[in-house]
PDB file of C-alpha atoms in Angstrom:
ATOM      1  CA  MET A   1      41.345-120.672  27.615  1.00  0.00           C
ATOM      2  CA  THR A   2      37.872-120.076  28.806  1.00  0.00           C
ATOM      3  CA  PRO A   3      36.531-123.014  30.844  1.00  0.00           C
ATOM      4  CA  THR A   4      33.369-124.541  29.612  1.00  0.00           C
ATOM      5  CA  PRO A   5      30.606-124.145  32.219  1.00  0.00           C
ATOM      6  CA  THR A   6      29.120-127.378  33.370  1.00  0.00           C
ATOM      7  CA  PRO A   7      25.524-127.921  34.484  1.00  0.00           C
ATOM      8  CA  ALA A   8      26.787-128.701  37.992  1.00  0.00           C
ATOM      9  CA  ALA A   9      28.142-125.155  38.239  1.00  0.00           C
ATOM     10  CA  ALA A  10      24.676-123.729  37.862  1.00  0.00           C
ATOM     11  CA  THR A  11      22.854-122.704  40.994  1.00  0.00           C
ATOM     12  CA  THR A  12      20.847-125.612  42.307  1.00  0.00           C
ATOM     13  CA  SER A  13      17.308-124.580  43.116  1.00  0.00           C
ATOM     14  CA  ALA A  14      15.549-126.039  46.130  1.00  0.00           C
ATOM     15  CA  PRO A  15      12.899-128.593  45.297  1.00  0.00           C
ATOM     16  CA  ALA A  16       9.398-127.217  45.265  1.00  0.00           C
ATOM     17  CA  PRO A  17       7.418-128.103  48.364  1.00  0.00           C
ATOM     18  CA  THR A  18       4.798-130.728  47.992  1.00  0.00           C
ATOM     19  CA  PRO A  19       1.447-128.991  47.797  1.00  0.00           C
ATOM     20  CA  THR A  20      -0.779-129.573  50.776  1.00  0.00           C
ATOM     21  CA  ARG A  21      -4.161-131.036  50.041  1.00  0.00           C
ATOM     22  CA  ALA A  22      -7.105-128.837  50.866  1.00  0.00           C
ATOM     23  CA  LEU A  23      -8.501-131.274  53.406  1.00  0.00           C
ATOM     24  CA  SER A  24      -7.154-134.409  55.088  1.00  0.00           C
ATOM     25  CA  ALA A  25      -9.033-136.616  57.534  1.00  0.00           C
ATOM     26  CA  SER A  26      -5.887-137.391  59.568  1.00  0.00           C
ATOM     27  CA  ARG A  27      -4.840-133.739  59.891  1.00  0.00           C
ATOM     28  CA  THR A  28      -8.399-132.698  60.699  1.00  0.00           C
ATOM     29  CA  THR A  29      -8.795-135.272  63.465  1.00  0.00           C
ATOM     30  CA  ALA A  30      -5.341-134.416  64.854  1.00  0.00           C
ATOM     31  CA  THR A  31      -6.366-130.753  65.038  1.00  0.00           C
ATOM     32  CA  ALA A  32      -9.638-131.646  66.723  1.00  0.00           C
ATOM     33  CA  ALA A  33      -7.819-133.816  69.271  1.00  0.00           C
ATOM     34  CA  ARG A  34      -5.418-130.967  70.083  1.00  0.00           C
ATOM     35  CA  VAL A  35      -8.283-128.507  70.618  1.00  0.00           C
ATOM     36  CA  LEU A  36     -10.104-130.971  72.875  1.00  0.00           C
ATOM     37  CA  ARG A  37      -6.939-131.527  74.936  1.00  0.00           C
ATOM     38  CA  GLN A  38      -6.627-127.779  75.422  1.00  0.00           C
ATOM     39  CA  LEU A  39     -10.268-127.433  76.409  1.00  0.00           C
ATOM     40  CA  ARG A  40      -9.905-130.250  78.921  1.00  0.00           C
ATOM     41  CA  HIS A  41      -7.569-127.997  80.898  1.00  0.00           C
ATOM     42  CA  ASP A  42     -10.030-125.078  80.772  1.00  0.00           C
ATOM     43  CA  PRO A  43     -13.002-126.095  82.951  1.00  0.00           C
ATOM     44  CA  ARG A  44     -14.526-122.624  82.866  1.00  0.00           C
ATOM     45  CA  THR A  45     -14.884-122.755  79.089  1.00  0.00           C
ATOM     46  CA  ILE A  46     -16.395-126.233  79.264  1.00  0.00           C
ATOM     47  CA  ALA A  47     -18.842-125.021  81.909  1.00  0.00           C
ATOM     48  CA  LEU A  48     -19.810-122.069  79.729  1.00  0.00           C
ATOM     49  CA  LEU A  49     -20.377-124.302  76.714  1.00  0.00           C
ATOM     50  CA  ILE A  50     -22.305-127.084  78.393  1.00  0.00           C
ATOM     51  CA  LEU A  51     -24.015-125.649  81.470  1.00  0.00           C
ATOM     52  CA  ILE A  52     -25.015-122.091  80.550  1.00  0.00           C
ATOM     53  CA  PRO A  53     -27.777-123.089  78.070  1.00  0.00           C
ATOM     54  CA  CYS A  54     -29.198-125.471  80.683  1.00  0.00           C
ATOM     55  CA  VAL A  55     -29.105-122.785  83.361  1.00  0.00           C
ATOM     56  CA  MET A  56     -30.790-120.272  81.054  1.00  0.00           C
ATOM     57  CA  LEU A  57     -33.563-122.724  80.185  1.00  0.00           C
ATOM     58  CA  PHE A  58     -34.063-123.537  83.869  1.00  0.00           C
ATOM     59  CA  LEU A  59     -34.389-119.834  84.742  1.00  0.00           C
ATOM     60  CA  LEU A  60     -36.714-119.238  81.806  1.00  0.00           C
ATOM     61  CA  ARG A  61     -39.021-122.036  82.905  1.00  0.00           C
ATOM     62  CA  TYR A  62     -39.544-120.496  86.319  1.00  0.00           C
ATOM     63  CA  VAL A  63     -39.707-116.933  85.043  1.00  0.00           C
ATOM     64  CA  PHE A  64     -42.909-118.112  83.323  1.00  0.00           C
ATOM     65  CA  ASP A  65     -43.921-120.350  86.223  1.00  0.00           C
ATOM     66  CA  GLY A  66     -47.425-118.853  86.287  1.00  0.00           C
ATOM     67  CA  SER A  67     -47.811-119.228  82.514  1.00  0.00           C
ATOM     68  CA  PRO A  68     -46.414-122.588  81.392  1.00  0.00           C
ATOM     69  CA  ARG A  69     -47.921-122.184  77.914  1.00  0.00           C
ATOM     70  CA  THR A  70     -45.590-119.236  77.355  1.00  0.00           C
ATOM     71  CA  PHE A  71     -42.609-121.429  78.139  1.00  0.00           C
ATOM     72  CA  ASP A  72     -43.952-124.025  75.700  1.00  0.00           C
ATOM     73  CA  SER A  73     -44.278-121.411  72.942  1.00  0.00           C
ATOM     74  CA  ILE A  74     -40.787-119.911  73.222  1.00  0.00           C
ATOM     75  CA  GLY A  75     -38.815-122.596  75.043  1.00  0.00           C
ATOM     76  CA  ALA A  76     -38.179-124.671  71.931  1.00  0.00           C
ATOM     77  CA  SER A  77     -36.952-121.635  70.006  1.00  0.00           C
ATOM     78  CA  LEU A  78     -34.583-120.650  72.796  1.00  0.00           C
ATOM     79  CA  LEU A  79     -33.403-124.249  72.990  1.00  0.00           C
ATOM     80  CA  GLY A  80     -31.817-123.599  69.607  1.00  0.00           C
ATOM     81  CA  ILE A  81     -30.796-119.977  70.184  1.00  0.00           C
ATOM     82  CA  PHE A  82     -28.873-120.424  73.446  1.00  0.00           C
ATOM     83  CA  PRO A  83     -26.424-123.024  72.021  1.00  0.00           C
ATOM     84  CA  LEU A  84     -25.852-120.839  68.959  1.00  0.00           C
ATOM     85  CA  ILE A  85     -24.913-117.848  71.111  1.00  0.00           C
ATOM     86  CA  THR A  86     -22.591-119.713  73.481  1.00  0.00           C
ATOM     87  CA  MET A  87     -20.807-121.583  70.687  1.00  0.00           C
ATOM     88  CA  PHE A  88     -20.340-118.337  68.740  1.00  0.00           C
ATOM     89  CA  LEU A  89     -18.806-116.577  71.740  1.00  0.00           C
ATOM     90  CA  VAL A  90     -16.450-119.333  72.835  1.00  0.00           C
ATOM     91  CA  THR A  91     -15.325-120.339  69.337  1.00  0.00           C
ATOM     92  CA  SER A  92     -14.540-116.792  68.205  1.00  0.00           C
ATOM     93  CA  ILE A  93     -12.436-116.108  71.311  1.00  0.00           C
ATOM     94  CA  ALA A  94     -10.653-119.479  71.237  1.00  0.00           C
ATOM     95  CA  THR A  95      -9.688-119.132  67.571  1.00  0.00           C
ATOM     96  CA  LEU A  96      -8.512-115.550  68.056  1.00  0.00           C
ATOM     97  CA  ARG A  97      -6.384-116.641  71.019  1.00  0.00           C
ATOM     98  CA  GLU A  98      -4.677-119.213  68.768  1.00  0.00           C
ATOM     99  CA  ARG A  99      -3.730-116.478  66.319  1.00  0.00           C
ATOM    100  CA  THR A 100      -2.591-113.806  68.784  1.00  0.00           C
ATOM    101  CA  SER A 101      -0.458-116.310  70.714  1.00  0.00           C
ATOM    102  CA  GLY A 102       1.367-117.371  67.534  1.00  0.00           C
ATOM    103  CA  THR A 103       0.042-120.925  67.687  1.00  0.00           C
ATOM    104  CA  LEU A 104      -1.861-120.532  64.442  1.00  0.00           C
ATOM    105  CA  GLU A 105       1.202-119.264  62.579  1.00  0.00           C
ATOM    106  CA  ARG A 106       3.259-122.239  63.740  1.00  0.00           C
ATOM    107  CA  LEU A 107       0.504-124.669  62.773  1.00  0.00           C
ATOM    108  CA  LEU A 108       0.098-123.227  59.294  1.00  0.00           C
ATOM    109  CA  ALA A 109       3.865-123.438  58.756  1.00  0.00           C
ATOM    110  CA  MET A 110       3.429-127.216  58.990  1.00  0.00           C
ATOM    111  CA  PRO A 111       1.712-129.381  56.356  1.00  0.00           C
ATOM    112  CA  LEU A 112      -1.631-128.190  57.639  1.00  0.00           C
ATOM    113  CA  GLY A 113      -4.080-126.441  55.336  1.00  0.00           C
ATOM    114  CA  LYS A 114      -6.579-123.817  56.365  1.00  0.00           C
ATOM    115  CA  GLY A 115      -9.361-126.236  55.564  1.00  0.00           C
ATOM    116  CA  ASP A 116      -7.834-128.805  57.944  1.00  0.00           C
ATOM    117  CA  LEU A 117      -7.647-126.236  60.718  1.00  0.00           C
ATOM    118  CA  ILE A 118     -11.201-124.970  60.309  1.00  0.00           C
ATOM    119  CA  ALA A 119     -12.595-128.486  59.947  1.00  0.00           C
ATOM    120  CA  GLY A 120     -10.655-129.602  63.029  1.00  0.00           C
ATOM    121  CA  TYR A 121     -12.067-126.776  65.111  1.00  0.00           C
ATOM    122  CA  ALA A 122     -15.558-127.484  63.792  1.00  0.00           C
ATOM    123  CA  LEU A 123     -15.182-131.176  64.671  1.00  0.00           C
ATOM    124  CA  ALA A 124     -13.909-130.470  68.198  1.00  0.00           C
ATOM    125  CA  PHE A 125     -16.581-127.927  69.014  1.00  0.00           C
ATOM    126  CA  GLY A 126     -19.134-130.079  67.221  1.00  0.00           C
ATOM    127  CA  ILE A 127     -18.477-132.871  69.725  1.00  0.00           C
ATOM    128  CA  LEU A 128     -19.069-130.416  72.547  1.00  0.00           C
ATOM    129  CA  ALA A 129     -22.164-129.167  70.729  1.00  0.00           C
ATOM    130  CA  ILE A 130     -23.602-132.700  70.742  1.00  0.00           C
ATOM    131  CA  ILE A 131     -23.141-132.927  74.517  1.00  0.00           C
ATOM    132  CA  GLN A 132     -24.495-129.424  75.033  1.00  0.00           C
ATOM    133  CA  SER A 133     -27.559-129.934  72.837  1.00  0.00           C
ATOM    134  CA  ALA A 134     -28.341-133.348  74.341  1.00  0.00           C
ATOM    135  CA  LEU A 135     -28.231-132.011  77.907  1.00  0.00           C
ATOM    136  CA  ALA A 136     -30.293-128.912  77.077  1.00  0.00           C
ATOM    137  CA  THR A 137     -32.905-130.891  75.145  1.00  0.00           C
ATOM    138  CA  GLY A 138     -33.178-133.548  77.842  1.00  0.00           C
ATOM    139  CA  LEU A 139     -33.535-130.902  80.545  1.00  0.00           C
ATOM    140  CA  ALA A 140     -36.184-128.954  78.631  1.00  0.00           C
ATOM    141  CA  VAL A 141     -38.333-131.948  77.659  1.00  0.00           C
ATOM    142  CA  TRP A 142     -37.988-134.447  80.506  1.00  0.00           C
ATOM    143  CA  VAL A 143     -37.254-132.196  83.501  1.00  0.00           C
ATOM    144  CA  LEU A 144     -38.824-128.823  82.777  1.00  0.00           C
ATOM    145  CA  GLY A 145     -41.822-130.315  80.972  1.00  0.00           C
ATOM    146  CA  LEU A 146     -41.530-128.586  77.602  1.00  0.00           C
ATOM    147  CA  ASP A 147     -44.612-129.733  75.696  1.00  0.00           C
ATOM    148  CA  VAL A 148     -43.814-130.554  72.069  1.00  0.00           C
ATOM    149  CA  THR A 149     -46.014-132.357  69.563  1.00  0.00           C
ATOM    150  CA  GLY A 150     -43.174-133.762  67.498  1.00  0.00           C
ATOM    151  CA  SER A 151     -40.243-135.954  68.429  1.00  0.00           C
ATOM    152  CA  PRO A 152     -37.681-134.662  70.976  1.00  0.00           C
ATOM    153  CA  TRP A 153     -35.021-136.135  68.681  1.00  0.00           C
ATOM    154  CA  LEU A 154     -35.955-133.561  66.061  1.00  0.00           C
ATOM    155  CA  LEU A 155     -35.532-130.857  68.701  1.00  0.00           C
ATOM    156  CA  LEU A 156     -32.068-132.244  69.366  1.00  0.00           C
ATOM    157  CA  LEU A 157     -31.251-132.212  65.649  1.00  0.00           C
ATOM    158  CA  VAL A 158     -32.146-128.540  65.243  1.00  0.00           C
ATOM    159  CA  ALA A 159     -30.384-127.568  68.484  1.00  0.00           C
ATOM    160  CA  LEU A 160     -27.242-129.360  67.279  1.00  0.00           C
ATOM    161  CA  LEU A 161     -27.344-127.649  63.879  1.00  0.00           C
ATOM    162  CA  ASP A 162     -27.781-124.287  65.611  1.00  0.00           C
ATOM    163  CA  ALA A 163     -24.748-124.982  67.796  1.00  0.00           C
ATOM    164  CA  LEU A 164     -22.722-125.902  64.705  1.00  0.00           C
ATOM    165  CA  LEU A 165     -23.907-122.708  63.019  1.00  0.00           C
ATOM    166  CA  GLY A 166     -22.729-120.725  66.043  1.00  0.00           C
ATOM    167  CA  THR A 167     -19.354-122.486  65.788  1.00  0.00           C
ATOM    168  CA  ALA A 168     -19.081-121.610  62.094  1.00  0.00           C
ATOM    169  CA  LEU A 169     -19.983-117.960  62.702  1.00  0.00           C
ATOM    170  CA  GLY A 170     -17.468-117.738  65.537  1.00  0.00           C
ATOM    171  CA  LEU A 171     -14.682-119.150  63.375  1.00  0.00           C
ATOM    172  CA  PHE A 172     -15.580-116.730  60.598  1.00  0.00           C
ATOM    173  CA  VAL A 173     -15.699-113.482  62.610  1.00  0.00           C
ATOM    174  CA  SER A 174     -12.497-114.306  64.499  1.00  0.00           C
ATOM    175  CA  ALA A 175     -10.585-113.494  61.306  1.00  0.00           C
ATOM    176  CA  PHE A 176     -11.726-109.860  61.548  1.00  0.00           C
ATOM    177  CA  ALA A 177     -11.030-109.260  65.257  1.00  0.00           C
ATOM    178  CA  ALA A 178      -7.728-107.971  66.594  1.00  0.00           C
ATOM    179  CA  SER A 179      -8.431-108.746  70.252  1.00  0.00           C
ATOM    180  CA  GLU A 180     -10.731-110.820  72.404  1.00  0.00           C
ATOM    181  CA  PHE A 181     -12.671-107.671  73.242  1.00  0.00           C
ATOM    182  CA  GLN A 182     -13.302-107.056  69.554  1.00  0.00           C
ATOM    183  CA  ALA A 183     -14.449-110.673  69.161  1.00  0.00           C
ATOM    184  CA  VAL A 184     -17.072-110.072  71.852  1.00  0.00           C
ATOM    185  CA  GLN A 185     -18.093-106.842  70.108  1.00  0.00           C
ATOM    186  CA  PHE A 186     -19.084-108.830  67.032  1.00  0.00           C
ATOM    187  CA  MET A 187     -21.947-110.388  68.984  1.00  0.00           C
ATOM    188  CA  PRO A 188     -24.207-107.310  68.759  1.00  0.00           C
ATOM    189  CA  ALA A 189     -23.454-107.060  65.041  1.00  0.00           C
ATOM    190  CA  VAL A 190     -23.890-110.734  64.131  1.00  0.00           C
ATOM    191  CA  ILE A 191     -26.214-112.273  66.737  1.00  0.00           C
ATOM    192  CA  PHE A 192     -28.515-109.545  68.056  1.00  0.00           C
ATOM    193  CA  PRO A 193     -30.102-108.557  64.702  1.00  0.00           C
ATOM    194  CA  GLN A 194     -30.891-112.218  64.047  1.00  0.00           C
ATOM    195  CA  LEU A 195     -32.327-112.542  67.549  1.00  0.00           C
ATOM    196  CA  LEU A 196     -34.690-109.621  66.965  1.00  0.00           C
ATOM    197  CA  LEU A 197     -35.760-110.674  63.481  1.00  0.00           C
ATOM    198  CA  CYS A 198     -35.967-114.464  63.817  1.00  0.00           C
ATOM    199  CA  GLY A 199     -39.638-114.506  64.852  1.00  0.00           C
ATOM    200  CA  LEU A 200     -39.045-115.169  68.536  1.00  0.00           C
ATOM    201  CA  PHE A 201     -40.852-112.046  69.749  1.00  0.00           C
ATOM    202  CA  THR A 202     -43.419-111.714  67.001  1.00  0.00           C
ATOM    203  CA  PRO A 203     -44.258-113.678  63.835  1.00  0.00           C
ATOM    204  CA  ARG A 204     -42.087-112.559  60.956  1.00  0.00           C
ATOM    205  CA  SER A 205     -45.203-112.020  58.847  1.00  0.00           C
ATOM    206  CA  ASN A 206     -46.224-109.209  61.242  1.00  0.00           C
ATOM    207  CA  MET A 207     -42.994-107.273  60.721  1.00  0.00           C
ATOM    208  CA  HIS A 208     -42.459-104.369  58.371  1.00  0.00           C
ATOM    209  CA  PRO A 209     -41.980-105.780  54.846  1.00  0.00           C
ATOM    210  CA  ALA A 210     -38.386-104.542  54.726  1.00  0.00           C
ATOM    211  CA  LEU A 211     -37.516-106.278  57.996  1.00  0.00           C
ATOM    212  CA  GLU A 212     -39.349-109.397  56.927  1.00  0.00           C
ATOM    213  CA  ALA A 213     -37.251-109.495  53.761  1.00  0.00           C
ATOM    214  CA  VAL A 214     -34.073-109.187  55.845  1.00  0.00           C
ATOM    215  CA  SER A 215     -35.234-111.956  58.184  1.00  0.00           C
ATOM    216  CA  ASP A 216     -35.759-114.236  55.187  1.00  0.00           C
ATOM    217  CA  VAL A 217     -31.987-114.366  54.593  1.00  0.00           C
ATOM    218  CA  LEU A 218     -30.928-114.850  58.234  1.00  0.00           C
ATOM    219  CA  PRO A 219     -30.213-118.451  59.267  1.00  0.00           C
ATOM    220  CA  MET A 220     -31.577-118.045  62.797  1.00  0.00           C
ATOM    221  CA  SER A 221     -35.024-117.389  61.304  1.00  0.00           C
ATOM    222  CA  TYR A 222     -35.071-120.885  59.841  1.00  0.00           C
ATOM    223  CA  ALA A 223     -33.791-122.384  63.090  1.00  0.00           C
ATOM    224  CA  VAL A 224     -36.768-120.867  64.933  1.00  0.00           C
ATOM    225  CA  ASP A 225     -39.151-121.911  62.159  1.00  0.00           C
ATOM    226  CA  GLY A 226     -37.861-125.469  62.381  1.00  0.00           C
ATOM    227  CA  MET A 227     -38.414-125.558  66.133  1.00  0.00           C
ATOM    228  CA  ASN A 228     -41.955-124.225  65.671  1.00  0.00           C
ATOM    229  CA  GLU A 229     -42.680-126.986  63.171  1.00  0.00           C
ATOM    230  CA  ILE A 230     -41.776-129.554  65.816  1.00  0.00           C
ATOM    231  CA  LEU A 231     -44.092-127.837  68.289  1.00  0.00           C
ATOM    232  CA  LYS A 232     -47.066-128.095  65.906  1.00  0.00           C
ATOM    233  CA  HIS A 233     -46.631-131.336  63.933  1.00  0.00           C
ATOM    234  CA  THR A 234     -46.077-134.934  64.957  1.00  0.00           C
ATOM    235  CA  ASP A 235     -44.081-135.837  61.841  1.00  0.00           C
ATOM    236  CA  MET A 236     -41.445-134.139  59.746  1.00  0.00           C
ATOM    237  CA  THR A 237     -42.976-131.702  57.305  1.00  0.00           C
ATOM    238  CA  ALA A 238     -41.577-130.358  54.067  1.00  0.00           C
ATOM    239  CA  THR A 239     -41.134-126.984  55.774  1.00  0.00           C
ATOM    240  CA  PHE A 240     -39.113-128.583  58.563  1.00  0.00           C
ATOM    241  CA  VAL A 241     -36.834-130.345  56.077  1.00  0.00           C
ATOM    242  CA  ARG A 242     -36.341-127.060  54.221  1.00  0.00           C
ATOM    243  CA  ASP A 243     -35.469-125.232  57.443  1.00  0.00           C
ATOM    244  CA  VAL A 244     -32.981-127.893  58.520  1.00  0.00           C
ATOM    245  CA  LEU A 245     -31.262-127.930  55.137  1.00  0.00           C
ATOM    246  CA  ILE A 246     -30.977-124.133  55.115  1.00  0.00           C
ATOM    247  CA  VAL A 247     -29.409-124.038  58.583  1.00  0.00           C
ATOM    248  CA  ALA A 248     -26.984-126.841  57.680  1.00  0.00           C
ATOM    249  CA  GLY A 249     -26.152-125.178  54.362  1.00  0.00           C
ATOM    250  CA  CYS A 250     -25.489-121.830  56.053  1.00  0.00           C
ATOM    251  CA  ALA A 251     -23.155-123.514  58.549  1.00  0.00           C
ATOM    252  CA  LEU A 252     -21.223-125.194  55.718  1.00  0.00           C
ATOM    253  CA  LEU A 253     -21.052-121.941  53.726  1.00  0.00           C
ATOM    254  CA  VAL A 254     -19.759-119.951  56.698  1.00  0.00           C
ATOM    255  CA  LEU A 255     -17.149-122.627  57.459  1.00  0.00           C
ATOM    256  CA  THR A 256     -15.942-122.375  53.858  1.00  0.00           C
ATOM    257  CA  LEU A 257     -15.735-118.588  54.134  1.00  0.00           C
ATOM    258  CA  GLY A 258     -13.900-118.976  57.446  1.00  0.00           C
ATOM    259  CA  ALA A 259     -11.251-121.148  55.792  1.00  0.00           C
ATOM    260  CA  ALA A 260     -10.888-118.626  52.965  1.00  0.00           C
ATOM    261  CA  THR A 261     -10.453-115.621  55.284  1.00  0.00           C
ATOM    262  CA  LEU A 262      -8.303-117.287  57.951  1.00  0.00           C
ATOM    263  CA  ARG A 263      -5.130-115.321  58.660  1.00  0.00           C
ATOM    264  CA  ARG A 264      -1.983-116.563  60.382  1.00  0.00           C
ATOM    265  CA  ARG A 265      -1.643-113.650  62.758  1.00  0.00           C
ATOM    266  CA  THR A 266      -3.440-110.539  63.882  1.00  0.00           C
ATOM    267  CA  ALA A 267      -2.149-107.416  62.145  1.00  0.00           C
TER     268      ALA A 267
END
């Protein structure tokens, strides 16, 4: 007599895991707190993030000691460029170190989405960017005598957005680097072309039309344009608002791309 199979005899399948939400405030803040705790034990990285832009501005002021108007004309632009560069460098290396050490793989095995991880890093480095930008702006305006027509608070706003953009770019390129050395190598490819074409050395309208067209799609160009607006106008202009929105939008776009391309480990 053939026994009748019962439903209990069937292979019991494991319950499907609960899908992780794309973004959670609690997981994001927990990630940010972890990153800040790690940075607290790395004073050299903190010094690089916070002090290097101030040191560079101090040196620049006295390089042009005999021509203070030159410092006034380029100091505001560099006030936004220096934080972008330092945040890009430190963020790309720190994120890559998480992946190569296996920390990232362990974190993503938990109920932690890629969006939570990227947003947590952005929040942690964003807090440092606020400190960095505030110190650099205060040094440039109230110690080194940078002469600006507009409000120093607008300078701080653009410097902060530039630092956040550097953080976003660093998070994004870290997904394509296999070592810390390769992360540093991305700087000439990502930062240097923007530095040459942003209008720091010559107005973008004086460039070859092809280069001018390229500069029109680079976010650093609008960061420099925004700083120049503050130098020339006492109030916010429509051009300044446009520049700020473009820089902020680029930072948000790159963060989104960084979350989409984030890998658990380096191949």
